[in-house]
PDB file of C-alpha atoms in Angstrom:
ATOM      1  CA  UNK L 510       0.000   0.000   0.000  1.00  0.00           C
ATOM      2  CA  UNK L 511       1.120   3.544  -0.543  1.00  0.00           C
ATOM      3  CA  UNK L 512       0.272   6.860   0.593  1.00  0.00           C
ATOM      4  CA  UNK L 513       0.888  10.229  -1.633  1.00  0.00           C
ATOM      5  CA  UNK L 514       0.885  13.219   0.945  1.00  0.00           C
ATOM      6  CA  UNK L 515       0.740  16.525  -0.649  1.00  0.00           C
ATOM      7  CA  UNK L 516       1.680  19.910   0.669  1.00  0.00           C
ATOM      8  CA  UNK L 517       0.070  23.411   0.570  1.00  0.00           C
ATOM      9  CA  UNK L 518       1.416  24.318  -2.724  1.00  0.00           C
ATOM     10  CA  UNK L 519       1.474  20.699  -4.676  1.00  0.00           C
ATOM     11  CA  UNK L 520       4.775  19.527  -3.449  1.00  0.00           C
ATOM     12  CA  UNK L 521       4.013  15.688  -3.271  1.00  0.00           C
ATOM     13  CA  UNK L 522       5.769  12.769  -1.046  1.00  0.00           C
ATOM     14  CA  UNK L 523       5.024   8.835  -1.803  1.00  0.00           C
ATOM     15  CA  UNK L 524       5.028   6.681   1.529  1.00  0.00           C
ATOM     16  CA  UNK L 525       5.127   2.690   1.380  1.00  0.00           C
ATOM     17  CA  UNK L 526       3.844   0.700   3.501  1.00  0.00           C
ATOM     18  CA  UNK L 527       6.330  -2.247   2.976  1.00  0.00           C
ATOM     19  CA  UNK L 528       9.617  -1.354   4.979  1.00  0.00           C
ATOM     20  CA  UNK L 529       7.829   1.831   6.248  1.00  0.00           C
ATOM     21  CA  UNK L 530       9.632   3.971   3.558  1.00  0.00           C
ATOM     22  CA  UNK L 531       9.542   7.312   1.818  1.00  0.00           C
ATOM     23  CA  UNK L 532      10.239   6.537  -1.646  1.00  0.00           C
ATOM     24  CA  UNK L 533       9.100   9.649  -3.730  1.00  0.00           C
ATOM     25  CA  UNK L 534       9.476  13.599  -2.703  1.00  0.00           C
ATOM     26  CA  UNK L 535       8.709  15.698  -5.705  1.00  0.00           C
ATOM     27  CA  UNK L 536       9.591  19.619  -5.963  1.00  0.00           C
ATOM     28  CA  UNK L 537       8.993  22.143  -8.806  1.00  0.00           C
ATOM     29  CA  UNK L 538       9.087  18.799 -10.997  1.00  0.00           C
ATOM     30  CA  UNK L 539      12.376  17.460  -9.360  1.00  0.00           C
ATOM     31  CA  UNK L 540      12.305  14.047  -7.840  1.00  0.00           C
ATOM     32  CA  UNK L 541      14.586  14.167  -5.002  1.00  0.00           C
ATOM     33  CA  UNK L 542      14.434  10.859  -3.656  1.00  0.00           C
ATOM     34  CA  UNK L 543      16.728   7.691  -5.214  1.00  0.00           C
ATOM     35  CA  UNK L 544      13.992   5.856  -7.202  1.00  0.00           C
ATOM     36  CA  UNK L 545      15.732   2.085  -6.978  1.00  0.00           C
ATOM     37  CA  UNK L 546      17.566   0.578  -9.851  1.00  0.00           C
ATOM     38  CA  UNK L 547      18.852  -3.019  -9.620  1.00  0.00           C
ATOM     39  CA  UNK L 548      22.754  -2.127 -11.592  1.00  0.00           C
ATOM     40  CA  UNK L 549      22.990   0.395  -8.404  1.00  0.00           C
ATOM     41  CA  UNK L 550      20.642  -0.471  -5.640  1.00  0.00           C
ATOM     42  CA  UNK L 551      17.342  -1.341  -5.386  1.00  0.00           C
ATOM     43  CA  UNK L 552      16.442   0.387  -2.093  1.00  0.00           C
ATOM     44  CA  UNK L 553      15.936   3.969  -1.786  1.00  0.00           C
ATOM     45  CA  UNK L 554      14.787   4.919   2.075  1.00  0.00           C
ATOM     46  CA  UNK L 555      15.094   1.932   4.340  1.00  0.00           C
ATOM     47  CA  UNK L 556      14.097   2.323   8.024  1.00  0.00           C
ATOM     48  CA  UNK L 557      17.196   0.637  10.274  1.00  0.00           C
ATOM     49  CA  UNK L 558      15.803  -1.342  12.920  1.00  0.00           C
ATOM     50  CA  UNK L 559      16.651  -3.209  15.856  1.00  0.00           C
ATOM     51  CA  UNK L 560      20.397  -2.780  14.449  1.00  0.00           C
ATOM     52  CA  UNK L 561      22.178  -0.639  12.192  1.00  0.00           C
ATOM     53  CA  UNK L 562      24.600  -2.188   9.913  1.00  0.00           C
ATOM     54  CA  UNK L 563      26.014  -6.275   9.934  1.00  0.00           C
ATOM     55  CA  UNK L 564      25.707  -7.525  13.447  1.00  0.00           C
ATOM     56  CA  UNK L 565      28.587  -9.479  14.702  1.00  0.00           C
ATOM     57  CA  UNK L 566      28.807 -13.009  12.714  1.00  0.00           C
ATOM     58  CA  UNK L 567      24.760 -12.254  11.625  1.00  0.00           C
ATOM     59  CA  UNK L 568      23.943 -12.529  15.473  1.00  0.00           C
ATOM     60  CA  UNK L 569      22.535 -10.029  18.137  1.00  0.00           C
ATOM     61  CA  UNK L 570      22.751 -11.013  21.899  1.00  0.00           C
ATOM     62  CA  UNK L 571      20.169 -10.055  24.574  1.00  0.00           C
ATOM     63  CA  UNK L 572      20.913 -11.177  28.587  1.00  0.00           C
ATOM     64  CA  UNK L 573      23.229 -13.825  26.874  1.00  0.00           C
ATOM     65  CA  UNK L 574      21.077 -15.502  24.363  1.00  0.00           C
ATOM     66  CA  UNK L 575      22.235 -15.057  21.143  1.00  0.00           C
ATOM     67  CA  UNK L 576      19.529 -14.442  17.759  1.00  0.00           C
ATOM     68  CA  UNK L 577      20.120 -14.524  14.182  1.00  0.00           C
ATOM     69  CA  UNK L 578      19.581 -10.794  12.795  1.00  0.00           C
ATOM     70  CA  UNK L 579      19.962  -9.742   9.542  1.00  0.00           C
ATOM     71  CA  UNK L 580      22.283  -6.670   8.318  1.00  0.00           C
ATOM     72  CA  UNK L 581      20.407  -3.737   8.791  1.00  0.00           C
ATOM     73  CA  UNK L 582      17.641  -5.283  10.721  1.00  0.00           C
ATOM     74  CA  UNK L 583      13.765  -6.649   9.822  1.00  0.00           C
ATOM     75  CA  UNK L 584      12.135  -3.712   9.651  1.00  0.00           C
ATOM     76  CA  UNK L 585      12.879  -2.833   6.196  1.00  0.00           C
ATOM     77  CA  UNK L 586      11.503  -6.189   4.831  1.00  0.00           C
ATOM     78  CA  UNK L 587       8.197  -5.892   7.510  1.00  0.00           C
ATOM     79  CA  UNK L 588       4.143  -4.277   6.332  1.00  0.00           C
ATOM     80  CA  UNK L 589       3.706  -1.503   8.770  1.00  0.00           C
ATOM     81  CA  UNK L 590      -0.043  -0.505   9.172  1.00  0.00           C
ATOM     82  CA  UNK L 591      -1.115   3.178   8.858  1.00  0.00           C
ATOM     83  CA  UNK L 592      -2.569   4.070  12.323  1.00  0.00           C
ATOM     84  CA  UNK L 593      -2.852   8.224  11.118  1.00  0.00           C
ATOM     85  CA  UNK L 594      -3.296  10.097   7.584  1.00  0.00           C
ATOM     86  CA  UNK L 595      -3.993  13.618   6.604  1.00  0.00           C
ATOM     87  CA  UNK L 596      -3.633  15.245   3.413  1.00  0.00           C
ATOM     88  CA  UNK L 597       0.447  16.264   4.400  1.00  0.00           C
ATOM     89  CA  UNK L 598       1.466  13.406   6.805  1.00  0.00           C
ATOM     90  CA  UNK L 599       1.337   9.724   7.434  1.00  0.00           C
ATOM     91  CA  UNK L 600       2.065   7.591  10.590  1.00  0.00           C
ATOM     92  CA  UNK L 601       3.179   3.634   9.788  1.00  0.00           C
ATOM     93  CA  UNK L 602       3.412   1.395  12.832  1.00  0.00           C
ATOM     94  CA  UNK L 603       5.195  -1.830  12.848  1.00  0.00           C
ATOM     95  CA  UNK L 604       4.981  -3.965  16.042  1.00  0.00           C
ATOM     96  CA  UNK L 605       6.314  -7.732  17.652  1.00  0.00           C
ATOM     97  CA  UNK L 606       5.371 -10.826  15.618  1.00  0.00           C
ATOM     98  CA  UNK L 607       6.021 -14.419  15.649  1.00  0.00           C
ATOM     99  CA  UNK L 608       8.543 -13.830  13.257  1.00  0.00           C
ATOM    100  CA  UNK L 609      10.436 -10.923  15.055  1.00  0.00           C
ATOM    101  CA  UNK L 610      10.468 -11.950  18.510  1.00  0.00           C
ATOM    102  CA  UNK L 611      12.612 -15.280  17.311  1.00  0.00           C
ATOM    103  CA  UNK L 612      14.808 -12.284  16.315  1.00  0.00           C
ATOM    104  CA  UNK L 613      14.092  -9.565  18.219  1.00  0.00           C
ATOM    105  CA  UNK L 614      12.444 -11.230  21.642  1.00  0.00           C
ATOM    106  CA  UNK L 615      10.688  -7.862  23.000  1.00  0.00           C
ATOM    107  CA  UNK L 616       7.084  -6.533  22.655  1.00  0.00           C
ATOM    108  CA  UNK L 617       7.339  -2.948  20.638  1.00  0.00           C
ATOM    109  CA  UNK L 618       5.888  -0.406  19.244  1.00  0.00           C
ATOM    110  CA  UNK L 619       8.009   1.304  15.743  1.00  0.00           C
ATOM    111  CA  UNK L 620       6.083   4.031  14.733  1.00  0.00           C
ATOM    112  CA  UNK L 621       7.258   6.441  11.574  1.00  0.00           C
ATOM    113  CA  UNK L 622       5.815   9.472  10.613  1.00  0.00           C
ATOM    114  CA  UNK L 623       6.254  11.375   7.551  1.00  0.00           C
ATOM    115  CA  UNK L 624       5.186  14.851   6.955  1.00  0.00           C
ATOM    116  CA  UNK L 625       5.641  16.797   3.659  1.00  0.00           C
ATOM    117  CA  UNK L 626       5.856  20.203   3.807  1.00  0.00           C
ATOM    118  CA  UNK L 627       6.391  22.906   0.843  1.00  0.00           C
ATOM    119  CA  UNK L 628      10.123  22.887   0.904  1.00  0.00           C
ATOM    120  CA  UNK L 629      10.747  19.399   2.164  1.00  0.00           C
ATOM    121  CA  UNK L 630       9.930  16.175   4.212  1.00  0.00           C
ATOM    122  CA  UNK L 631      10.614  15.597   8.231  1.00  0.00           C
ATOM    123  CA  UNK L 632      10.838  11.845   9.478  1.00  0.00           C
ATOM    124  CA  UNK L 633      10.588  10.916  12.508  1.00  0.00           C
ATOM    125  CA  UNK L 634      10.729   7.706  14.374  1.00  0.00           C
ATOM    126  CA  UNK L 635       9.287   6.415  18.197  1.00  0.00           C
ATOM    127  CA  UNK L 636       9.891   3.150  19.780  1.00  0.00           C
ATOM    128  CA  UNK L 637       8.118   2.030  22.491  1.00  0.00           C
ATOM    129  CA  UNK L 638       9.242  -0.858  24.806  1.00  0.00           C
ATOM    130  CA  UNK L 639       6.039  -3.199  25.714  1.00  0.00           C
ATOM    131  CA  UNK L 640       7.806  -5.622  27.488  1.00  0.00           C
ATOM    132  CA  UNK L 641       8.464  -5.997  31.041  1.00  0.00           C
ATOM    133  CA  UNK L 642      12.395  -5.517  31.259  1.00  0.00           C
ATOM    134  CA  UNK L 643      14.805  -3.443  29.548  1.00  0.00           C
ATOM    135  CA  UNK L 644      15.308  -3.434  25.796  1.00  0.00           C
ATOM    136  CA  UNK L 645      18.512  -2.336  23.724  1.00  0.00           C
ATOM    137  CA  UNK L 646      18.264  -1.705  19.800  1.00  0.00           C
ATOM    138  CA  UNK L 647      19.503   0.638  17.188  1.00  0.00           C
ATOM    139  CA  UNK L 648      17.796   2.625  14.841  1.00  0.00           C
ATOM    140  CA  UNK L 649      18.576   4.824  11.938  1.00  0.00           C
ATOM    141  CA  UNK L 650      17.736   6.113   8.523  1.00  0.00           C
ATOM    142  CA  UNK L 651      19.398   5.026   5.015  1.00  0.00           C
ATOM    143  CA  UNK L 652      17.444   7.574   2.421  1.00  0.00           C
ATOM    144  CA  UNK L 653      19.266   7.518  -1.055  1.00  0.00           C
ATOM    145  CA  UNK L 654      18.907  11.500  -2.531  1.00  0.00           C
ATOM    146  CA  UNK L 655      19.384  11.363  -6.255  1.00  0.00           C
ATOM    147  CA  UNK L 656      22.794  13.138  -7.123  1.00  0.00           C
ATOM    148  CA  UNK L 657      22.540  14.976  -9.446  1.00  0.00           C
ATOM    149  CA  UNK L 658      19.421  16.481  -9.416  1.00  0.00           C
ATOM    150  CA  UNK L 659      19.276  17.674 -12.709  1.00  0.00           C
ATOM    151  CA  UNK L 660      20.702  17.142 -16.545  1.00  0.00           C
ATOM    152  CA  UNK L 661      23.787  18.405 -17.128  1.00  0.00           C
ATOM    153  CA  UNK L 662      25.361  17.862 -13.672  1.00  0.00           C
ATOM    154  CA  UNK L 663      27.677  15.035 -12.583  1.00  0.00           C
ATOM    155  CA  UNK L 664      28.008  13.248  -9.063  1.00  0.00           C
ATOM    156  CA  UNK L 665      31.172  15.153  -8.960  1.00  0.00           C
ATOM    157  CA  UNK L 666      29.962  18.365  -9.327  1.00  0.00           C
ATOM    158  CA  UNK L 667      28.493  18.126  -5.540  1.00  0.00           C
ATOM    159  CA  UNK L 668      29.819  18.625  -2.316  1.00  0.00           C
ATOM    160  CA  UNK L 669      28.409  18.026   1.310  1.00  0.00           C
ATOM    161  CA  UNK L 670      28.849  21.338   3.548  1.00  0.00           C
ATOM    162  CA  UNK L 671      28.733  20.707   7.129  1.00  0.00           C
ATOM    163  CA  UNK L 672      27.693  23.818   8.965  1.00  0.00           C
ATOM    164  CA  UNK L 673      30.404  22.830  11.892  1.00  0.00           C
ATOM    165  CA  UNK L 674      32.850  19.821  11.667  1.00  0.00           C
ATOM    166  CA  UNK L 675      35.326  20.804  14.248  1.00  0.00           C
ATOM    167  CA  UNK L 676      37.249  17.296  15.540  1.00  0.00           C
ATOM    168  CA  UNK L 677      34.881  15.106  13.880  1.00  0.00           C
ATOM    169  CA  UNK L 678      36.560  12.054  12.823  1.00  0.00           C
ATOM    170  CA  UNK L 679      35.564  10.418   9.237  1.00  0.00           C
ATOM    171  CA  UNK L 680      36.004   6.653   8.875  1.00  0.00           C
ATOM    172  CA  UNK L 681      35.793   3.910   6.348  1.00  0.00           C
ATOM    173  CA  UNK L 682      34.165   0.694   7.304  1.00  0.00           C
ATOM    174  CA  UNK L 683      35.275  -2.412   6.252  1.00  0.00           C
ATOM    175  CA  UNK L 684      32.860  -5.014   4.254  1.00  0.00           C
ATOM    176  CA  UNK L 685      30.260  -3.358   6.176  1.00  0.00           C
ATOM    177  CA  UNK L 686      32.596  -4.117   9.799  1.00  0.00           C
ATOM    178  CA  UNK L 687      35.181  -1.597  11.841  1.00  0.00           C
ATOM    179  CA  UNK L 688      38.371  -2.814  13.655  1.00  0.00           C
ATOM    180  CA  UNK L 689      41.580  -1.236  14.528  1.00  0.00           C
ATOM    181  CA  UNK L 690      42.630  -1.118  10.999  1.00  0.00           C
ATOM    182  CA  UNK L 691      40.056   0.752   9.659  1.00  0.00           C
ATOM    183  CA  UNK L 692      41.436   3.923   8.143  1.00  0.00           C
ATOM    184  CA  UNK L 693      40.178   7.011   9.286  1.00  0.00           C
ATOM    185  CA  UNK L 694      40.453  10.139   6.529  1.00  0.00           C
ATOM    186  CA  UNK L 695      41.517  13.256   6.956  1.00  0.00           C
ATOM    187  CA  UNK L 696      38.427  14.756   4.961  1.00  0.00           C
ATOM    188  CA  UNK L 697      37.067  16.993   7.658  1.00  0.00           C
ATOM    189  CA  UNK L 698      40.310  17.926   9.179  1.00  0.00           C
ATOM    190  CA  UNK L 699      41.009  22.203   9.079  1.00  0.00           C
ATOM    191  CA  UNK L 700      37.013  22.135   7.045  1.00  0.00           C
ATOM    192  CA  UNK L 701      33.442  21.864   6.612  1.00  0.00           C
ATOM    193  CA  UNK L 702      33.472  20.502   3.270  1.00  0.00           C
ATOM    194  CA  UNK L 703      33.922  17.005   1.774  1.00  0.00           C
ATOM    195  CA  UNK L 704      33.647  17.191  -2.626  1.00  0.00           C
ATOM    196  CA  UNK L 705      31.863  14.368  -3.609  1.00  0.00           C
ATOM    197  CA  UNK L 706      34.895  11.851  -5.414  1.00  0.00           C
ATOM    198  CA  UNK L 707      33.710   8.071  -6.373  1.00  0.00           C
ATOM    199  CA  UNK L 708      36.868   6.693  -5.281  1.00  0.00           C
ATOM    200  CA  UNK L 709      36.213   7.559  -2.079  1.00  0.00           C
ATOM    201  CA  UNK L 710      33.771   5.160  -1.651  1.00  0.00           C
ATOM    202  CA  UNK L 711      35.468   2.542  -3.439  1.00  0.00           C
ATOM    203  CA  UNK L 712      35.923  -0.216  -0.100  1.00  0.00           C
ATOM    204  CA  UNK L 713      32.583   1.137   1.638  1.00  0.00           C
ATOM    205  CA  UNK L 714      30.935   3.562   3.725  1.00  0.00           C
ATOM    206  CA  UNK L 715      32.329   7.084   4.610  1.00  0.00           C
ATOM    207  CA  UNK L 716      31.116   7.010   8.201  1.00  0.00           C
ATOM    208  CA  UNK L 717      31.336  10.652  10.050  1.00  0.00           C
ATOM    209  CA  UNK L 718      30.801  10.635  14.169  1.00  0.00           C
ATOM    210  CA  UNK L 719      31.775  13.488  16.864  1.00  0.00           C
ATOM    211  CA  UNK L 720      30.066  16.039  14.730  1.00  0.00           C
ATOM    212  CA  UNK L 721      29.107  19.275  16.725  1.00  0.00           C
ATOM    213  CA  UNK L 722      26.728  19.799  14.673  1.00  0.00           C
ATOM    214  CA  UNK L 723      24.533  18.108  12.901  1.00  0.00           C
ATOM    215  CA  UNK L 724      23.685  19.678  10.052  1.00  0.00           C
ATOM    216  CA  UNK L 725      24.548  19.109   6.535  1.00  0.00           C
ATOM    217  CA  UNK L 726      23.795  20.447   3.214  1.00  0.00           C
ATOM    218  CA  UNK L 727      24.191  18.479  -0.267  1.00  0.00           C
ATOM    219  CA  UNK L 728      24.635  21.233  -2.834  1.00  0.00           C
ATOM    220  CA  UNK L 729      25.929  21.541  -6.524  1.00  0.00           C
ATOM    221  CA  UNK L 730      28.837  23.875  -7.509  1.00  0.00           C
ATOM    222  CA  UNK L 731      27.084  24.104 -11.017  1.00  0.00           C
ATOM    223  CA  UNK L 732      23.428  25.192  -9.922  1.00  0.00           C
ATOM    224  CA  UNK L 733      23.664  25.736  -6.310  1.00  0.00           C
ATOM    225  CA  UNK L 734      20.452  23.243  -5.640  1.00  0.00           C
ATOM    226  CA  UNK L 735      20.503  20.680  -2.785  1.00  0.00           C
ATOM    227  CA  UNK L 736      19.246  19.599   0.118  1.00  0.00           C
ATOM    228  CA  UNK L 737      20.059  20.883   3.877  1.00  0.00           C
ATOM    229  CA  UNK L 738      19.829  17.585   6.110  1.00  0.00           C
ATOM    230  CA  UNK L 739      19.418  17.755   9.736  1.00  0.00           C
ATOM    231  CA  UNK L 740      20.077  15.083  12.188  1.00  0.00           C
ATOM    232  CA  UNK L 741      19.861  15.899  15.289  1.00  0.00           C
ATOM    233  CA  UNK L 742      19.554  13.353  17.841  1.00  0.00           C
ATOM    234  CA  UNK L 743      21.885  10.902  15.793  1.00  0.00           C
ATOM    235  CA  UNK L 744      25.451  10.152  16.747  1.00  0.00           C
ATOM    236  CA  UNK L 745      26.774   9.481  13.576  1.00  0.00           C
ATOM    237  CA  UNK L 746      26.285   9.667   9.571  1.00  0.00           C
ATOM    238  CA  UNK L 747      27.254   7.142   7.208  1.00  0.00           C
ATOM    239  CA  UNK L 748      27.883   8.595   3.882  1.00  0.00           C
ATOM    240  CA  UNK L 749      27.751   5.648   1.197  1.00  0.00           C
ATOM    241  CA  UNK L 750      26.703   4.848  -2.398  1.00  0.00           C
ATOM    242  CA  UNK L 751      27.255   1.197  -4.442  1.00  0.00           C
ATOM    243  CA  UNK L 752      31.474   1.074  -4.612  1.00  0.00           C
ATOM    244  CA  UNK L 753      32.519   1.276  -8.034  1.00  0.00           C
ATOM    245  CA  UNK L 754      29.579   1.638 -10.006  1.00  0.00           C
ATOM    246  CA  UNK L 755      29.788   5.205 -10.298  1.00  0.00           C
ATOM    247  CA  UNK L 756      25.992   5.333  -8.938  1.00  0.00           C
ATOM    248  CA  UNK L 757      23.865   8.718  -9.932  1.00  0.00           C
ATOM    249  CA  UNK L 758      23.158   9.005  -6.068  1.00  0.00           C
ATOM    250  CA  UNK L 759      24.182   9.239  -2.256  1.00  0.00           C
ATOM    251  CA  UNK L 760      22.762   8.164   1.105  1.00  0.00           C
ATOM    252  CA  UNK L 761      22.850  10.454   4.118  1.00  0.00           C
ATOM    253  CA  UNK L 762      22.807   7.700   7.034  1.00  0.00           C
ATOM    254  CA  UNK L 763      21.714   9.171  10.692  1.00  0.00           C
ATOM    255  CA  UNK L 764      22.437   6.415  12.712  1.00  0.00           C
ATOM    256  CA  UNK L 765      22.057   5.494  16.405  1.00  0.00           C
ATOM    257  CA  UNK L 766      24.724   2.112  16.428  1.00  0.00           C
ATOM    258  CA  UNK L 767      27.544   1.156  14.074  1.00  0.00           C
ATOM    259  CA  UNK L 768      28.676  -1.138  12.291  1.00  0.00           C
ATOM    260  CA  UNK L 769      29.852  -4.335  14.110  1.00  0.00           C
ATOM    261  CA  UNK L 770      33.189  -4.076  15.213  1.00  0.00           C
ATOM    262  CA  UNK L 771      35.480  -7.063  15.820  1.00  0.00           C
ATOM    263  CA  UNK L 772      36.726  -6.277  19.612  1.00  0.00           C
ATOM    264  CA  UNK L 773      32.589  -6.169  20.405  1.00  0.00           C
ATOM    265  CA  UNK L 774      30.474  -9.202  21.971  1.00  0.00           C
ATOM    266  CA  UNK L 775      27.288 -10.260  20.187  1.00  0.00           C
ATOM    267  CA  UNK L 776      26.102  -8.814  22.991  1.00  0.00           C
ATOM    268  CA  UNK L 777      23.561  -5.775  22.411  1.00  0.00           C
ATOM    269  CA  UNK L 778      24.559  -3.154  25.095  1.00  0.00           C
ATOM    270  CA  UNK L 779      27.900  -3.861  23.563  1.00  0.00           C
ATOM    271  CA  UNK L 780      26.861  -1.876  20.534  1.00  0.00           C
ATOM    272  CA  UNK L 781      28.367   1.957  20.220  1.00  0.00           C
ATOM    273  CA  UNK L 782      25.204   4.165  20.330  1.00  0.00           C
ATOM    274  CA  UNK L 783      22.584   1.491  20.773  1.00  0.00           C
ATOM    275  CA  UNK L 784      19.950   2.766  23.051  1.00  0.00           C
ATOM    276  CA  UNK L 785      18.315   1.000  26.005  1.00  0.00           C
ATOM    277  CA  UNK L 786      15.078   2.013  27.158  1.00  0.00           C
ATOM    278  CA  UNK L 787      12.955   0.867  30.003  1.00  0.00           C
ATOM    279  CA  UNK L 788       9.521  -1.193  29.983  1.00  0.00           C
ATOM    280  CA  UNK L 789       6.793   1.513  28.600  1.00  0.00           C
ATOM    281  CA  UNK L 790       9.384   3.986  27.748  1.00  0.00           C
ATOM    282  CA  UNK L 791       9.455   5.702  24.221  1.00  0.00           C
ATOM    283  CA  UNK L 792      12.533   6.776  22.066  1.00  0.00           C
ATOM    284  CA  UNK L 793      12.168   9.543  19.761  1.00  0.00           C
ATOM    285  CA  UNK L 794      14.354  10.942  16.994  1.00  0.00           C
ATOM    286  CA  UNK L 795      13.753  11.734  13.358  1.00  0.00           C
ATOM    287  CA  UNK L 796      15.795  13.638  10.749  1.00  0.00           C
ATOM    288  CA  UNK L 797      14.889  16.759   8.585  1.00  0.00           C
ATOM    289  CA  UNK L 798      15.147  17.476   4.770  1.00  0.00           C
ATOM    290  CA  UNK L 799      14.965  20.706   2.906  1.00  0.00           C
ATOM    291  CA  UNK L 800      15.327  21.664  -0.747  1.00  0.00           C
ATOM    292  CA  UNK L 801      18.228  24.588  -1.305  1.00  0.00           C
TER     293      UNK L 801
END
């Protein structure tokens, strides 16, 4: 099932059901959002959820008992059920199931909420704990933003402007993993700026954390269009697209846990960023886009 949510002035946004996705956002008759190709990528807006990333050996541990959990999470491959639509917003909700507690064994509540506005979309996400004890998890978003925008431009021609970068540290997973060897790049070091360069992104995912701000724009030297993306709430942004295929896009990752690393347990808590909530609490966070 999908939802089209329109703004005041025509500005449209498509919302899937399936993986709880926005997979269209349409303004002054340029589609921002990656539309899926399968020589690139197929996805374009993925919701991350209960993990972010490859677990350790395709496993996630809670209180000692280990799970099989797939990279990324379930979410993404789940229906979520529309529990709220208006004209300019939709809210999905995705909860427990026979299928995700032998992964995932908590009651819960993942709720998304899209609104569309004018000049761009907001997302944000809530999870509720409905079990009795603790529960640990990590969430995040993975929308692709088509780059270039428009004819004429290249992938090169764009850079990504952070509005303050000061001592954050850039890093390049591994196959998807970090260790000790992971190489960290000087990319933000004495700037704001990282030009967009293929090769960069030729073993994997440009992954940016200790930002003091987070705020970034996507913007062409040729026309000056883009998109300001805001964060906040996130502790770190993985920057990625498809290595080596010279792909006409780019994710902007917020994400709350990291890639596995090989000093870390299966074990959940052992996770950098995962959050751990308590029973009937709710997590919120949720990131921002707007058309330059």
């Amino acid at each position: 099932m999908t939802f089209t949510l329109t703004s005041d002035n025509g500005t449209t946004a498509v919302v899937r059901t399936t993986g709880g996705e926005l997979v269209s956002y349409i303004n002054d008759g340029i589609e921002y959002v990656w539309q899926g190709h399968p020589d690139h990528w197929e996805g374009q807006a993925p919701v991350l959820f209960p993990v972010v990333c490859s677990p350790k050996d395709g496993k996630i541990a809670f209180n000692g008992v280990e799970y099989p959990m797939p990279k990324h999470g379930f979410a993404m491959t789940k229906e979520f059920k529309p529990v709220f639509v208006t004209k300019d917003s939709v809210t999905l909700e995705l909860r427990e199931s026979e299928e995700t507690l032998a992964m995932f064994p908590f009651r819960f509540s993942l709720k998304v909420t899209y609104t569309v506005y004018d000049d761009g979309f907001d997302a944000a996400f809530s999870v509720t704990n409905l079990d009795d004890g603790e529960m640990t998890f990590c969430i995040g978003g993975h929308p692709g933003f088509n780059c270039p925008l428009t004819e004429g431009e290249t992938f090169e021609d764009y850079r990504l402007v952070f509005d303050n970068a000061e001592g954050a540290v850039v890093s390049i997973s591994d196959k998807g993993f970090m260790n000790d060897a992971v190489p960290k790049k000087d990319k933000l070091k004495g700037t704001n700026e990282i030009p967009l360069i293929y090769s960069d992104f030729d073993e994997d995912a440009m992954i940016v954390e200790n930002l003091p701000c987070r705020r970034v724009k996507l913007i062409s030297d040729k026309t000056g269009r883009g998109i300001s993306f805001d964060f906040d709430g996130f502790d770190a942004l993985g920057l990625w697209t498809p290595e080596k295929r010279k792909s006409p896009f780019l994710c902007l990752e917020p994400w709350n846990g990291l890639p596995a690393d090989v000093k870390e347990t299966t074990e959940a808590k052992s996770k950098k960023y995962a959050i751990t909530i308590g029973s009937g609490e709710t997590y919120h966070v949720g990131y921002r886009t707007r058309v330059i």
